[in-house]
mmCIF file of C-alpha atoms in Angstrom:
data_model
loop_
_atom_site.group_PDB
_atom_site.id
_atom_site.type_symbol
_atom_site.label_atom_id
_atom_site.label_comp_id
_atom_site.label_asym_id
_atom_site.label_seq_id
_atom_site.Cartn_x
_atom_site.Cartn_y
_atom_site.Cartn_z
ATOM 1 C CA MET H 1 25.846 2.502 67.440
ATOM 2 C CA ILE H 2 27.243 -1.053 67.399
ATOM 3 C CA VAL H 3 24.887 -3.666 68.826
ATOM 4 C CA PRO H 4 26.225 -6.992 70.246
ATOM 5 C CA THR H 5 24.991 -9.949 68.192
ATOM 6 C CA GLY H 6 26.713 -13.001 69.629
ATOM 7 C CA THR H 7 29.002 -13.190 66.589
ATOM 8 C CA ALA H 8 31.702 -10.766 65.461
ATOM 9 C CA ASP H 9 30.866 -11.757 61.885
ATOM 10 C CA ILE H 10 27.776 -9.524 61.889
ATOM 11 C CA LEU H 11 27.922 -5.823 62.757
ATOM 12 C CA LEU H 12 24.735 -3.922 63.475
ATOM 13 C CA ARG H 13 24.236 -0.215 63.772
ATOM 14 C CA THR H 14 21.395 2.258 63.618
ATOM 15 C CA GLU H 15 21.866 5.699 62.156
ATOM 16 C CA GLY H 16 19.059 8.136 61.621
ATOM 17 C CA ARG H 17 16.057 6.293 60.228
ATOM 18 C CA ALA H 18 18.012 3.215 59.062
ATOM 19 C CA GLY H 19 19.312 -0.010 60.564
ATOM 20 C CA PHE H 20 22.476 -1.399 58.957
ATOM 21 C CA ILE H 21 23.533 -5.060 58.794
ATOM 22 C CA THR H 22 27.163 -5.546 57.792
ATOM 23 C CA LEU H 23 28.373 -9.038 56.912
ATOM 24 C CA ASN H 24 31.823 -8.984 58.477
ATOM 25 C CA ARG H 25 33.989 -11.822 57.175
ATOM 26 C CA PRO H 26 35.905 -9.937 54.467
ATOM 27 C CA ARG H 27 38.763 -12.476 54.298
ATOM 28 C CA ALA H 28 36.156 -15.177 53.496
ATOM 29 C CA LEU H 29 34.259 -12.877 51.132
ATOM 30 C CA ASN H 30 31.621 -12.560 53.870
ATOM 31 C CA ALA H 31 30.523 -16.183 53.467
ATOM 32 C CA LEU H 32 27.528 -16.982 55.649
ATOM 33 C CA THR H 33 27.728 -19.199 58.712
ATOM 34 C CA HIS H 34 24.835 -20.484 60.783
ATOM 35 C CA PRO H 35 25.430 -17.958 63.617
ATOM 36 C CA MET H 36 25.442 -15.150 61.030
ATOM 37 C CA VAL H 37 22.050 -16.250 59.690
ATOM 38 C CA LEU H 38 20.623 -16.308 63.207
ATOM 39 C CA ALA H 39 22.081 -12.877 63.978
ATOM 40 C CA VAL H 40 20.549 -11.333 60.846
ATOM 41 C CA ASP H 41 17.191 -12.866 61.711
ATOM 42 C CA ALA H 42 17.389 -11.488 65.255
ATOM 43 C CA ALA H 43 18.164 -8.016 63.918
ATOM 44 C CA LEU H 44 15.172 -8.152 61.597
ATOM 45 C CA THR H 45 12.974 -9.121 64.528
ATOM 46 C CA ALA H 46 14.221 -6.245 66.654
ATOM 47 C CA TRP H 47 13.945 -3.643 63.918
ATOM 48 C CA GLU H 48 10.567 -4.816 62.641
ATOM 49 C CA HIS H 49 9.048 -3.629 65.913
ATOM 50 C CA ASP H 50 11.264 -0.550 66.393
ATOM 51 C CA PRO H 51 9.403 2.589 65.261
ATOM 52 C CA ALA H 52 12.695 4.469 64.945
ATOM 53 C CA VAL H 53 13.922 2.105 62.199
ATOM 54 C CA HIS H 54 12.171 2.771 58.890
ATOM 55 C CA THR H 55 14.640 1.059 56.535
ATOM 56 C CA VAL H 56 16.965 -1.940 56.829
ATOM 57 C CA VAL H 57 20.192 -1.975 54.786
ATOM 58 C CA ILE H 58 22.457 -4.993 54.235
ATOM 59 C CA GLU H 59 26.034 -4.540 53.040
ATOM 60 C CA GLY H 60 29.337 -6.415 53.020
ATOM 61 C CA ALA H 61 32.571 -5.529 54.792
ATOM 62 C CA GLY H 62 35.660 -5.026 52.667
ATOM 63 C CA GLU H 63 35.871 -4.103 49.013
ATOM 64 C CA ARG H 64 35.392 -7.474 47.289
ATOM 65 C CA GLY H 65 31.678 -8.037 47.595
ATOM 66 C CA LEU H 66 28.519 -8.407 49.627
ATOM 67 C CA CYS H 67 28.707 -12.189 50.106
ATOM 68 C CA ALA H 68 30.151 -15.137 48.184
ATOM 69 C CA GLY H 69 27.561 -17.588 49.563
ATOM 70 C CA GLY H 70 27.351 -20.080 52.389
ATOM 71 C CA ASP H 71 30.407 -21.480 54.120
ATOM 72 C CA ILE H 72 30.897 -24.396 51.738
ATOM 73 C CA ARG H 73 33.984 -25.697 53.545
ATOM 74 C CA ALA H 74 31.735 -26.359 56.534
ATOM 75 C CA ILE H 75 29.194 -28.055 54.264
ATOM 76 C CA HIS H 76 31.976 -30.178 52.755
ATOM 77 C CA ASP H 77 33.158 -31.330 56.180
ATOM 78 C CA ASP H 78 29.612 -32.017 57.373
ATOM 79 C CA ALA H 79 28.739 -34.015 54.252
ATOM 80 C CA ARG H 80 31.913 -36.094 54.544
ATOM 81 C CA ALA H 81 31.074 -36.878 58.154
ATOM 82 C CA GLY H 82 27.430 -37.676 57.423
ATOM 83 C CA GLY H 83 26.381 -34.955 59.854
ATOM 84 C CA THR H 84 23.235 -32.855 60.195
ATOM 85 C CA ALA H 85 24.736 -29.377 60.591
ATOM 86 C CA SER H 86 24.142 -28.413 56.949
ATOM 87 C CA GLU H 87 20.488 -29.402 57.114
ATOM 88 C CA ALA H 88 20.052 -27.323 60.281
ATOM 89 C CA PHE H 89 21.822 -24.385 58.623
ATOM 90 C CA TRP H 90 19.577 -24.541 55.550
ATOM 91 C CA ARG H 91 16.434 -24.698 57.672
ATOM 92 C CA ASP H 92 17.280 -21.359 59.246
ATOM 93 C CA GLU H 93 18.805 -19.838 56.114
ATOM 94 C CA TYR H 94 15.769 -20.587 53.948
ATOM 95 C CA ARG H 95 13.424 -19.268 56.645
ATOM 96 C CA LEU H 96 15.478 -16.078 56.619
ATOM 97 C CA ASN H 97 15.213 -15.844 52.828
ATOM 98 C CA ALA H 98 11.422 -16.103 53.046
ATOM 99 C CA ARG H 99 11.327 -13.540 55.829
ATOM 100 C CA ILE H 100 13.368 -11.050 53.819
ATOM 101 C CA ALA H 101 10.947 -11.393 50.903
ATOM 102 C CA ARG H 102 7.992 -10.517 53.153
ATOM 103 C CA TYR H 103 9.684 -8.002 55.431
ATOM 104 C CA PRO H 104 7.244 -5.165 56.148
ATOM 105 C CA LYS H 105 9.849 -2.390 55.976
ATOM 106 C CA PRO H 106 12.052 -1.452 53.014
ATOM 107 C CA TYR H 107 14.988 -3.873 52.867
ATOM 108 C CA VAL H 108 17.814 -2.364 50.830
ATOM 109 C CA ALA H 109 20.537 -4.701 49.566
ATOM 110 C CA LEU H 110 23.796 -3.114 48.414
ATOM 111 C CA MET H 111 24.890 -5.789 45.934
ATOM 112 C CA ASP H 112 28.313 -4.347 45.198
ATOM 113 C CA GLY H 113 31.074 -6.722 44.052
ATOM 114 C CA ILE H 114 30.652 -10.485 44.353
ATOM 115 C CA VAL H 115 27.140 -11.666 45.224
ATOM 116 C CA MET H 116 26.749 -15.414 44.857
ATOM 117 C CA GLY H 117 24.692 -18.288 46.250
ATOM 118 C CA GLY H 118 23.651 -17.455 49.792
ATOM 119 C CA GLY H 119 24.627 -13.838 49.100
ATOM 120 C CA VAL H 120 21.835 -13.740 46.543
ATOM 121 C CA GLY H 121 19.540 -15.179 49.213
ATOM 122 C CA VAL H 122 20.106 -12.296 51.635
ATOM 123 C CA SER H 123 19.857 -9.651 48.914
ATOM 124 C CA ALA H 124 17.780 -10.536 45.860
ATOM 125 C CA HIS H 125 14.648 -11.294 47.910
ATOM 126 C CA GLY H 126 14.737 -7.757 49.299
ATOM 127 C CA SER H 127 12.419 -4.967 48.205
ATOM 128 C CA VAL H 128 15.164 -2.567 47.025
ATOM 129 C CA ARG H 129 18.174 -4.195 45.334
ATOM 130 C CA VAL H 130 21.083 -2.051 44.198
ATOM 131 C CA VAL H 131 23.904 -3.168 41.889
ATOM 132 C CA THR H 132 27.026 -1.335 40.714
ATOM 133 C CA GLU H 133 29.499 -1.636 37.849
ATOM 134 C CA ARG H 134 31.500 -3.967 40.108
ATOM 135 C CA SER H 135 28.635 -6.389 40.742
ATOM 136 C CA ARG H 136 29.079 -10.015 39.765
ATOM 137 C CA VAL H 137 25.874 -11.883 40.610
ATOM 138 C CA ALA H 138 25.644 -15.654 40.204
ATOM 139 C CA MET H 139 24.186 -18.949 41.341
ATOM 140 C CA PRO H 140 27.270 -21.124 40.622
ATOM 141 C CA GLU H 141 26.143 -24.292 42.400
ATOM 142 C CA THR H 142 26.370 -26.773 39.503
ATOM 143 C CA GLY H 143 30.145 -26.219 39.510
ATOM 144 C CA ILE H 144 30.377 -27.775 42.989
ATOM 145 C CA GLY H 145 27.914 -30.613 42.417
ATOM 146 C CA PHE H 146 25.025 -28.722 44.016
ATOM 147 C CA VAL H 147 21.720 -27.178 42.870
ATOM 148 C CA PRO H 148 20.704 -23.494 43.108
ATOM 149 C CA ASP H 149 18.952 -22.974 46.427
ATOM 150 C CA ILE H 150 18.021 -20.030 48.742
ATOM 151 C CA GLY H 151 15.021 -19.436 46.463
ATOM 152 C CA GLY H 152 17.356 -19.198 43.479
ATOM 153 C CA THR H 153 15.148 -21.361 41.287
ATOM 154 C CA HIS H 154 12.210 -19.104 42.208
ATOM 155 C CA LEU H 155 14.122 -16.033 41.039
ATOM 156 C CA LEU H 156 15.722 -17.577 37.956
ATOM 157 C CA GLY H 157 12.581 -19.488 37.013
ATOM 158 C CA ARG H 158 10.799 -16.161 36.602
ATOM 159 C CA ALA H 159 13.456 -14.465 34.506
ATOM 160 C CA PRO H 160 12.445 -13.600 30.927
ATOM 161 C CA GLY H 161 12.356 -16.587 28.591
ATOM 162 C CA GLU H 162 15.086 -19.090 29.391
ATOM 163 C CA LEU H 163 17.656 -16.610 30.675
ATOM 164 C CA GLY H 164 17.305 -18.028 34.174
ATOM 165 C CA THR H 165 17.802 -21.566 32.922
ATOM 166 C CA HIS H 166 21.026 -20.497 31.230
ATOM 167 C CA LEU H 167 22.325 -18.858 34.407
ATOM 168 C CA ALA H 168 21.255 -21.728 36.662
ATOM 169 C CA LEU H 169 22.865 -24.451 34.563
ATOM 170 C CA THR H 170 26.102 -22.665 33.653
ATOM 171 C CA GLY H 171 26.461 -20.788 36.941
ATOM 172 C CA SER H 172 27.764 -17.827 34.948
ATOM 173 C CA PRO H 173 27.962 -14.461 36.754
ATOM 174 C CA VAL H 174 26.195 -11.396 35.397
ATOM 175 C CA GLY H 175 26.849 -7.697 35.714
ATOM 176 C CA ALA H 176 24.492 -4.919 36.697
ATOM 177 C CA ALA H 177 22.363 -4.621 33.549
ATOM 178 C CA ASP H 178 21.831 -8.358 33.236
ATOM 179 C CA ALA H 179 21.063 -8.701 36.946
ATOM 180 C CA ILE H 180 18.325 -6.116 36.471
ATOM 181 C CA LEU H 181 17.100 -7.775 33.260
ATOM 182 C CA THR H 182 16.782 -11.187 34.927
ATOM 183 C CA GLY H 183 15.026 -9.844 38.024
ATOM 184 C CA LEU H 184 17.906 -10.274 40.464
ATOM 185 C CA ALA H 185 18.224 -6.528 41.061
ATOM 186 C CA ASP H 186 16.274 -3.297 40.612
ATOM 187 C CA HIS H 187 18.598 -0.295 40.429
ATOM 188 C CA TYR H 188 22.053 0.602 39.184
ATOM 189 C CA VAL H 189 24.088 3.033 41.277
ATOM 190 C CA PRO H 190 27.749 3.780 40.438
ATOM 191 C CA ALA H 191 30.040 2.418 43.139
ATOM 192 C CA ALA H 192 31.439 5.887 43.785
ATOM 193 C CA GLU H 193 27.936 6.993 44.789
ATOM 194 C CA LEU H 194 27.421 4.325 47.460
ATOM 195 C CA PRO H 195 28.705 6.425 50.408
ATOM 196 C CA ALA H 196 26.312 9.220 49.471
ATOM 197 C CA LEU H 197 23.479 6.713 49.045
ATOM 198 C CA VAL H 198 24.161 5.286 52.501
ATOM 199 C CA GLU H 199 24.083 8.785 53.954
ATOM 200 C CA ASP H 200 20.763 9.524 52.252
ATOM 201 C CA LEU H 201 19.268 6.254 53.516
ATOM 202 C CA THR H 202 19.772 7.514 57.058
ATOM 203 C CA ARG H 203 17.506 10.525 56.456
ATOM 204 C CA LEU H 204 15.204 9.808 53.499
ATOM 205 C CA PRO H 205 12.669 7.101 52.581
ATOM 206 C CA ALA H 206 14.522 4.268 50.867
ATOM 207 C CA ARG H 207 13.127 4.712 47.371
ATOM 208 C CA ASP H 208 13.681 8.471 47.461
ATOM 209 C CA ALA H 209 17.276 7.927 48.545
ATOM 210 C CA VAL H 210 17.958 5.425 45.779
ATOM 211 C CA ALA H 211 16.273 7.624 43.156
ATOM 212 C CA ARG H 212 18.763 10.401 43.923
ATOM 213 C CA HIS H 213 21.675 8.195 42.837
ATOM 214 C CA ALA H 214 20.274 5.674 40.340
ATOM 215 C CA ALA H 215 21.490 5.790 36.749
ATOM 216 C CA ALA H 216 21.379 3.718 33.582
ATOM 217 C CA ALA H 217 23.515 0.599 33.901
ATOM 218 C CA PRO H 218 26.338 -0.089 31.442
ATOM 219 C CA PRO H 219 25.113 -2.416 28.657
ATOM 220 C CA GLY H 220 24.850 -6.118 29.409
ATOM 221 C CA VAL H 221 25.093 -9.115 27.082
ATOM 222 C CA LEU H 222 22.048 -11.295 27.717
ATOM 223 C CA ALA H 223 19.505 -9.234 25.782
ATOM 224 C CA GLU H 224 21.472 -9.727 22.560
ATOM 225 C CA GLN H 225 21.856 -13.462 23.283
ATOM 226 C CA ARG H 226 18.194 -14.012 24.091
ATOM 227 C CA GLU H 227 17.285 -15.705 20.790
ATOM 228 C CA TRP H 228 19.731 -18.616 21.026
ATOM 229 C CA ILE H 229 19.333 -18.882 24.786
ATOM 230 C CA ASP H 230 15.557 -19.280 24.537
ATOM 231 C CA THR H 231 15.843 -21.756 21.667
ATOM 232 C CA CYS H 232 18.467 -23.956 23.266
ATOM 233 C CA TYR H 233 17.371 -23.960 26.888
ATOM 234 C CA ARG H 234 13.712 -24.619 26.114
ATOM 235 C CA ALA H 235 14.574 -28.320 25.834
ATOM 236 C CA GLU H 236 13.390 -30.622 28.609
ATOM 237 C CA ILE H 237 16.589 -32.661 28.919
ATOM 238 C CA VAL H 238 20.105 -31.352 29.438
ATOM 239 C CA GLU H 239 21.629 -33.464 26.660
ATOM 240 C CA THR H 240 19.384 -31.714 24.151
ATOM 241 C CA VAL H 241 20.316 -28.318 25.568
ATOM 242 C CA VAL H 242 24.005 -29.110 25.030
ATOM 243 C CA GLU H 243 23.413 -30.390 21.491
ATOM 244 C CA ARG H 244 21.464 -27.283 20.529
ATOM 245 C CA LEU H 245 24.119 -24.987 21.984
ATOM 246 C CA PHE H 246 26.840 -26.639 19.915
ATOM 247 C CA ASP H 247 24.661 -26.565 16.805
ATOM 248 C CA THR H 248 23.727 -22.865 16.852
ATOM 249 C CA GLY H 249 27.054 -21.663 15.523
ATOM 250 C CA ALA H 250 27.125 -18.754 17.973
ATOM 251 C CA PRO H 251 30.497 -18.548 19.757
ATOM 252 C CA ALA H 252 28.829 -17.651 23.059
ATOM 253 C CA ALA H 253 26.519 -20.653 22.753
ATOM 254 C CA LYS H 254 29.460 -22.976 22.121
ATOM 255 C CA GLU H 255 31.195 -21.494 25.170
ATOM 256 C CA ALA H 256 28.079 -22.187 27.251
ATOM 257 C CA ALA H 257 27.968 -25.790 26.025
ATOM 258 C CA THR H 258 31.627 -26.272 26.868
ATOM 259 C CA THR H 259 30.967 -24.869 30.337
ATOM 260 C CA LEU H 260 28.058 -27.258 30.878
ATOM 261 C CA LEU H 261 30.277 -30.225 30.106
ATOM 262 C CA THR H 262 32.520 -29.231 33.029
ATOM 263 C CA ARG H 263 29.615 -29.147 35.518
ATOM 264 C CA SER H 264 28.302 -32.039 37.581
ATOM 265 C CA PRO H 265 26.010 -34.091 35.306
ATOM 266 C CA SER H 266 23.832 -35.040 38.274
ATOM 267 C CA ALA H 267 23.580 -31.437 39.443
ATOM 268 C CA LEU H 268 22.698 -30.239 35.939
ATOM 269 C CA LYS H 269 19.809 -32.671 35.612
ATOM 270 C CA ALA H 270 18.559 -31.998 39.135
ATOM 271 C CA THR H 271 18.790 -28.252 38.527
ATOM 272 C CA LEU H 272 16.760 -28.363 35.318
ATOM 273 C CA ALA H 273 14.110 -30.531 36.978
ATOM 274 C CA THR H 274 13.957 -28.189 39.989
ATOM 275 C CA LEU H 275 13.633 -25.108 37.791
ATOM 276 C CA ARG H 276 10.787 -26.630 35.816
ATOM 277 C CA ARG H 277 8.961 -27.627 38.997
ATOM 278 C CA SER H 278 9.498 -24.273 40.670
ATOM 279 C CA ARG H 279 7.840 -22.463 37.792
ATOM 280 C CA SER H 280 4.575 -24.213 38.615
ATOM 281 C CA LEU H 281 4.674 -23.181 42.271
ATOM 282 C CA ALA H 282 2.885 -20.015 43.328
ATOM 283 C CA THR H 283 4.985 -18.823 46.258
ATOM 284 C CA LEU H 284 8.583 -18.487 47.322
ATOM 285 C CA GLU H 285 7.808 -20.616 50.385
ATOM 286 C CA GLU H 286 6.720 -23.523 48.193
ATOM 287 C CA VAL H 287 9.917 -23.249 46.168
ATOM 288 C CA LEU H 288 12.082 -23.122 49.297
ATOM 289 C CA ASP H 289 10.342 -26.265 50.556
ATOM 290 C CA LEU H 290 11.193 -27.929 47.240
ATOM 291 C CA GLU H 291 14.797 -26.706 47.289
ATOM 292 C CA PHE H 292 15.253 -27.939 50.848
ATOM 293 C CA ARG H 293 14.491 -31.478 49.701
ATOM 294 C CA VAL H 294 16.924 -31.128 46.817
ATOM 295 C CA SER H 295 19.674 -29.657 49.005
ATOM 296 C CA CYS H 296 19.377 -32.405 51.612
ATOM 297 C CA ALA H 297 19.489 -35.026 48.856
ATOM 298 C CA ALA H 298 22.692 -33.465 47.521
ATOM 299 C CA LEU H 299 24.380 -34.136 50.862
ATOM 300 C CA THR H 300 24.068 -37.863 50.190
ATOM 301 C CA THR H 301 25.616 -37.721 46.707
ATOM 302 C CA PRO H 302 29.357 -37.920 45.989
ATOM 303 C CA ASP H 303 29.421 -34.876 43.718
ATOM 304 C CA LEU H 304 28.892 -32.216 46.399
ATOM 305 C CA VAL H 305 31.912 -33.302 48.437
ATOM 306 C CA GLU H 306 33.982 -33.813 45.287
ATOM 307 C CA GLY H 307 32.987 -30.471 43.776
ATOM 308 C CA ILE H 308 33.880 -28.490 46.893
ATOM 309 C CA ARG H 309 37.129 -30.443 47.209
ATOM 310 C CA ALA H 310 38.142 -29.572 43.667
ATOM 311 C CA GLN H 311 37.108 -25.912 43.766
ATOM 312 C CA VAL H 312 37.801 -24.843 47.351
ATOM 313 C CA VAL H 313 39.750 -27.417 49.370
ATOM 314 C CA ASP H 314 42.458 -28.781 47.033
ATOM 315 C CA LYS H 315 41.764 -26.172 44.330
ATOM 316 C CA ASP H 316 42.893 -28.462 41.529
ATOM 317 C CA ARG H 317 39.791 -27.440 39.510
ATOM 318 C CA ASN H 318 39.503 -31.020 38.290
ATOM 319 C CA PRO H 319 36.409 -32.622 39.833
ATOM 320 C CA ARG H 320 35.759 -36.295 39.123
ATOM 321 C CA TRP H 321 31.993 -36.488 38.852
ATOM 322 C CA THR H 322 29.970 -39.618 39.624
ATOM 323 C CA PRO H 323 28.365 -40.439 37.220
ATOM 324 C CA ALA H 324 30.795 -38.814 34.822
ATOM 325 C CA THR H 325 28.450 -38.134 31.892
ATOM 326 C CA LEU H 326 24.918 -36.863 31.374
ATOM 327 C CA PRO H 327 23.516 -40.077 29.816
ATOM 328 C CA GLU H 328 24.596 -42.013 32.899
ATOM 329 C CA VAL H 329 22.357 -39.937 35.177
ATOM 330 C CA THR H 330 19.072 -41.843 35.349
ATOM 331 C CA ASP H 331 15.578 -40.461 35.826
ATOM 332 C CA GLU H 332 15.408 -42.419 39.070
ATOM 333 C CA ALA H 333 18.527 -40.669 40.371
ATOM 334 C CA VAL H 334 16.998 -37.273 39.586
ATOM 335 C CA ALA H 335 13.689 -38.235 41.205
ATOM 336 C CA ARG H 336 15.461 -39.055 44.466
ATOM 337 C CA HIS H 337 16.232 -35.365 44.872
ATOM 338 C CA PHE H 338 12.555 -34.658 45.494
ATOM 339 C CA THR H 339 11.872 -37.112 48.314
ATOM 340 C CA ALA H 340 11.407 -35.908 51.881
ATOM 341 C CA PRO H 341 14.654 -35.850 53.894
ATOM 342 C CA ALA H 342 15.082 -38.064 56.920
ATOM 343 C CA GLY H 343 14.886 -35.049 59.214
ATOM 344 C CA GLY H 344 11.532 -33.968 57.798
ATOM 345 C CA ASP H 345 10.417 -31.300 55.359
ATOM 346 C CA LEU H 346 11.018 -27.590 55.817
ATOM 347 C CA GLY H 347 7.309 -26.750 55.989
ATOM 348 C CA LEU H 348 7.460 -23.060 55.105
ATOM 349 C CA ALA H 349 4.417 -23.128 52.822
ATOM 350 C CA ALA H 350 2.296 -24.941 55.406
ATOM 351 C CA ALA H 351 3.362 -22.484 58.107
ATOM 352 C CA ARG H 352 2.428 -19.548 55.912
ATOM 353 C CA ARG H 353 -0.988 -21.009 55.128
ATOM 354 C CA ALA H 354 -1.602 -21.636 58.817
ATOM 355 C CA ALA H 355 -0.662 -18.055 59.657
ATOM 356 C CA GLU H 356 -2.985 -16.723 56.950
ATOM 357 C CA ASP H 357 -5.840 -18.924 58.154
ATOM 358 C CA GLN H 358 -5.326 -17.693 61.709
ATOM 359 C CA GLY H 359 -5.458 -14.099 60.534
ATOM 360 C CA PRO H 360 -4.222 -11.030 62.424
ATOM 361 C CA ARG H 361 -4.318 -11.320 66.191
ATOM 362 C CA THR H 362 -5.686 -8.491 68.294
ATOM 363 C CA GLY H 363 -4.579 -7.617 71.782
ATOM 364 C CA ALA H 364 -6.847 -7.873 74.821
#
């Protein structure tokens, strides 16, 4: 059945033992809006307490992908106007990301096609994450003057070696095998098998359903590149990373260095600093609190507006970054990303600790 949600951009249905969330903005590659985030959260609330729903499945409408991220045109307009809509959106989006990670029922993400930014947030924190040969998974924020968020630095910071650092800084997309290798996904299912998988999810436990269709993913590329990636990205400053990439002699490393020189210098330095900090944090909630500070700080910098203008609004693919080079980005400028925003911190970690201290409540 179709359940009203208050937004046509989210379709909900229950079938058999499963509840299905369909992101329904195919012309916008299912980019997330604030009402969509609230609708997904409301569905999770309803189904968490519905004994008939044993599994939750999230999928994308259309054939291009699950979700290309947040609605960055709206963020662009809000940042230009000095508004607060983006901060309000992130507060609810990051809370949703944390909720997905701790959802008490199997949460199956069908990560077919393009899965980027906020799309990773509503999928890669789930308990059962399925990719196909069409999957292209990425955190491409440095290309728009932004920093990986939605818990992205938590996920990438825990990838083997420095693979996550490479993906966070370059924003490069990965296919199925590399998504599994880096911890962004769990299972490979051929795209042709997805309809049968969906049918099985309506009548079988989630892991049993996936096991019926899972296969070995086509080979990726990151495992073979691990040696130079770990060597180069172990550096503590981005300039050294770039120098090492150019010096290795590996064509793929040179390509990565060339890519980095097209990204926002400020975003690159803030991303590396955020990744290093997130690795020392124990929980996703702590990382989301950190990322919220960084995201709000990005709203006050010129590069976010300029990056979205160049990539999405005017599409000239020629951003003019400020500052224009890595050496011009000072330590003080990076440090400003970690100060509390004017609207206050997110407070997810504190809320979780308070809930744990309170313990389970019993009815009268």
